Coordinates of C-alpha atoms in Angstrom, one line a residue:
H235 CA -7.2 20.5 2.1
C236 CA -6.3 19.3 5.6
G237 CA -5.0 16.1 4.8
G238 CA -8.4 14.6 6.7
T239 CA -10.1 11.2 5.4
Y240 CA -13.8 11.6 3.3
G241 CA -16.6 10.3 5.2
P242 CA -19.4 9.3 4.4
K243 CA -23.2 11.5 6.1
V244 CA -27.1 11.0 6.3
W245 CA -28.5 14.1 5.5
H246 CA -32.6 14.3 6.7
S247 CA -32.6 10.8 7.6
K248 CA -36.0 11.1 8.6
D249 CA -37.4 12.6 6.1
R250 CA -38.3 12.1 2.4
Y251 CA -34.9 14.2 1.3
R252 CA -32.7 11.9 3.0
K253 CA -29.7 11.7 1.4
V254 CA -26.4 10.3 1.5
V255 CA -23.3 12.8 1.3
W256 CA -19.5 13.1 1.9
Q257 CA -17.6 14.9 3.4
C258 CA -14.0 15.5 4.9
N259 CA -14.2 14.0 8.5
E260 CA -12.0 16.9 10.0
K261 CA -14.0 19.3 8.5
Y262 CA -15.8 20.3 12.6
A263 CA -12.3 19.1 14.3
Q264 CA -11.6 22.0 17.0
R265 CA -8.1 21.1 16.5
H266 CA -7.5 23.6 13.3
E267 CA -9.6 26.2 11.7
T268 CA -13.0 24.2 9.5
C269 CA -12.1 22.2 7.0
T270 CA -13.0 24.4 3.3
A271 CA -13.1 20.7 1.5
P272 CA -16.7 20.8 -0.3
N273 CA -19.1 18.2 0.5
I274 CA -20.1 15.8 -2.5
S275 CA -22.6 13.9 -2.6
E276 CA -22.9 10.2 -3.6
T277 CA -24.3 10.4 -6.4
E278 CA -22.5 12.9 -8.2
L279 CA -19.3 10.7 -6.4
K280 CA -20.7 7.6 -8.3
Q281 CA -20.8 9.2 -11.2
L282 CA -17.6 10.6 -11.3
F283 CA -16.5 7.5 -10.8
V284 CA -17.9 5.7 -13.6
K285 CA -16.3 8.7 -15.7
A286 CA -12.7 8.1 -14.8
V287 CA -13.2 4.5 -15.4
N288 CA -14.3 4.9 -19.1
K289 CA -11.6 7.0 -18.8
L290 CA -9.5 4.2 -18.2
I291 CA -11.0 1.3 -20.4
G292 CA -10.7 3.9 -23.2
D293 CA -6.9 2.7 -23.2
K294 CA -7.4 -0.5 -21.6
D295 CA -5.4 -2.2 -24.7
G296 CA -2.3 0.2 -23.9
I297 CA -2.1 0.0 -20.1
I298 CA -2.5 -3.5 -20.2
R299 CA 0.3 -3.7 -23.0
G300 CA 2.8 -1.2 -21.0
F301 CA 2.0 -3.7 -17.4
E302 CA 2.7 -6.3 -19.2
A303 CA 6.4 -5.1 -21.0
I304 CA 7.2 -3.7 -17.5
K305 CA 6.4 -6.6 -15.4
G306 CA 8.9 -8.8 -15.7
S307 CA 11.4 -5.8 -14.1
V308 CA 9.5 -4.0 -11.7
F309 CA 8.2 -7.1 -10.2
D310 CA 11.8 -9.2 -10.5
S311 CA 13.0 -9.9 -7.0
S312 CA 15.8 -12.0 -7.4
D313 CA 18.6 -9.0 -6.9
D314 CA 17.1 -9.1 -3.1
E315 CA 16.5 -13.2 -2.9
A316 CA 20.6 -13.3 -3.5
K317 CA 21.2 -10.5 -0.8
L318 CA 18.6 -12.0 1.2
R319 CA 20.4 -16.0 1.1
S320 CA 24.0 -13.4 1.2
L321 CA 22.8 -12.0 4.6
E322 CA 21.4 -15.9 6.1
A323 CA 24.7 -17.1 5.5
E324 CA 25.7 -14.2 7.9
R325 CA 23.4 -15.0 10.2
L326 CA 24.6 -17.9 10.3
E327 CA 28.3 -17.2 10.3
I328 CA 28.0 -14.6 13.2
I329 CA 25.8 -17.4 15.7
S330 CA 28.4 -20.2 15.0
G331 CA 31.0 -17.2 16.3
M332 CA 29.2 -16.5 19.2
D333 CA 28.1 -20.1 20.2
R334 CA 32.6 -20.9 19.4
L335 CA 32.9 -18.1 22.3
T336 CA 30.6 -19.5 24.3
A337 CA 32.5 -22.8 24.5
E338 CA 35.7 -20.9 24.8
N339 CA 34.9 -19.3 27.4
A340 CA 33.3 -22.2 29.3
S341 CA 36.3 -24.3 28.9
T342 CA 39.5 -22.2 29.6
V343 CA 40.0 -19.2 32.1
M344 CA 39.6 -16.1 30.1
D345 CA 39.0 -12.5 30.7
Q346 CA 35.7 -12.0 31.2
A347 CA 35.9 -7.9 29.7
V348 CA 37.7 -9.2 26.4
Y349 CA 34.7 -11.9 26.3
Q350 CA 32.0 -9.3 27.0
E351 CA 33.5 -7.2 24.4
R352 CA 34.0 -9.5 21.7
Y353 CA 30.6 -11.2 22.7
G354 CA 28.9 -7.6 22.4
R355 CA 30.3 -7.2 19.1
L356 CA 29.1 -10.2 17.7
S357 CA 25.6 -8.8 19.0
D358 CA 26.1 -5.8 17.3
R359 CA 26.6 -7.3 14.1
Y360 CA 23.9 -10.0 14.9
R361 CA 21.5 -7.0 15.1
G362 CA 22.4 -4.7 12.2
V363 CA 22.2 -8.2 9.7
E364 CA 19.0 -9.1 11.3
A365 CA 17.5 -5.6 10.7
R366 CA 18.9 -5.7 7.0
I367 CA 17.0 -9.3 6.3
S368 CA 13.7 -7.9 8.2
A369 CA 14.0 -4.9 5.6
L370 CA 14.9 -7.1 2.8
N371 CA 11.9 -9.2 3.6
Q372 CA 9.3 -6.1 4.2
S373 CA 10.7 -5.4 0.7
M374 CA 9.7 -8.7 -0.9
Q375 CA 6.4 -8.6 0.6
D376 CA 5.5 -5.4 -0.5
R377 CA 6.9 -6.2 -4.2
L378 CA 4.6 -9.2 -3.9
F379 CA 1.7 -7.5 -2.4
R380 CA 1.4 -5.0 -5.3
K381 CA 2.3 -8.1 -8.2
T382 CA -0.6 -10.2 -7.1
K383 CA -2.4 -6.4 -6.9
T384 CA -1.8 -5.4 -9.8
A385 CA -2.3 -9.2 -11.7
L386 CA -6.1 -9.3 -10.2
F387 CA -6.7 -5.1 -11.5
L388 CA -5.5 -5.8 -15.1
K389 CA -7.7 -9.8 -14.3
D390 CA -10.7 -7.5 -14.2
L391 CA -9.8 -4.8 -16.7
R392 CA -9.7 -7.5 -19.2
K393 CA -13.3 -8.5 -18.1
Q394 CA -14.3 -5.0 -18.9
E395 CA -15.7 -5.2 -22.7
H396 CA -18.1 -1.8 -22.7
V397 CA -18.4 1.7 -21.8
V398 CA -19.5 1.7 -18.2
T399 CA -22.9 2.8 -17.5
G400 CA -23.7 2.4 -13.7
F401 CA -21.7 2.5 -10.7
S402 CA -21.0 -1.1 -9.1
D403 CA -19.1 -2.3 -5.0
E404 CA -17.8 -5.4 -7.2
L405 CA -16.2 -3.0 -9.8
W406 CA -14.8 0.1 -7.1
H407 CA -13.4 -2.6 -5.2
S408 CA -11.9 -4.8 -8.3
L409 CA -10.4 -1.7 -9.9
A410 CA -10.1 1.5 -7.0
D411 CA -7.8 2.0 -4.4
H412 CA -9.3 5.4 -3.8
A413 CA -10.6 8.5 -4.6
E414 CA -8.2 11.8 -3.4
V415 CA -11.1 15.3 -3.7
H416 CA -9.6 18.2 -4.9
G417 CA -12.6 19.8 -5.3
K418 CA -16.3 20.0 -6.0
D419 CA -15.5 18.6 -9.9
A420 CA -11.8 17.1 -9.5
V421 CA -11.8 13.9 -7.8
R422 CA -9.1 12.3 -8.7
F423 CA -9.2 8.2 -8.6
T424 CA -6.3 6.3 -8.5
F425 CA -6.8 2.8 -9.0
K426 CA -5.3 -0.2 -8.3
N427 CA -2.7 -0.2 -10.5
G428 CA -1.7 3.0 -9.0
M429 CA -2.6 4.6 -12.2
G430 CA -4.4 7.9 -11.6
I431 CA -7.3 10.3 -13.4
E432 CA -8.8 12.8 -12.6
A433 CA -13.1 13.0 -13.9

């Protein structure tokens, strides 16, 4: 409701009614109106997750086939690698130009305003190319991270042979990415392949 993150709170920590309840961490923050998002007991949350996992397992073969069919194109970075090689060649050319200009300035009488202006243009080009290289490297790392995450997700999904009967931390960590609470009975679980299922 407010965009805050849920966190666990222990209620009745010192008596027999002790339980863990998940609630919005911004629920009682003073910087905005009280958040109206519902509290959810840990037991309910785990049951909803098991329900979502069983929906996922129900379509396991289709999900695996779908990802196998598209993974080559979705995770292909050959275009980015070609662009990166071209940018790295351009960067070397700029550095070489800067070296030649510096050598020329040191060995001949040169108008310093002209030298500074030419060197400044080369420096601006260099910074632009560096920024593009950095963005491409980041994009390629993100793609590799998503590919690895998806491969691990599919590996763990393949292991799930039967309907899940109970929550386990291992199951959560191997399949889930995060959950969004839209209401008491409307929790959407997003799995590591990017797929979302409302329990």
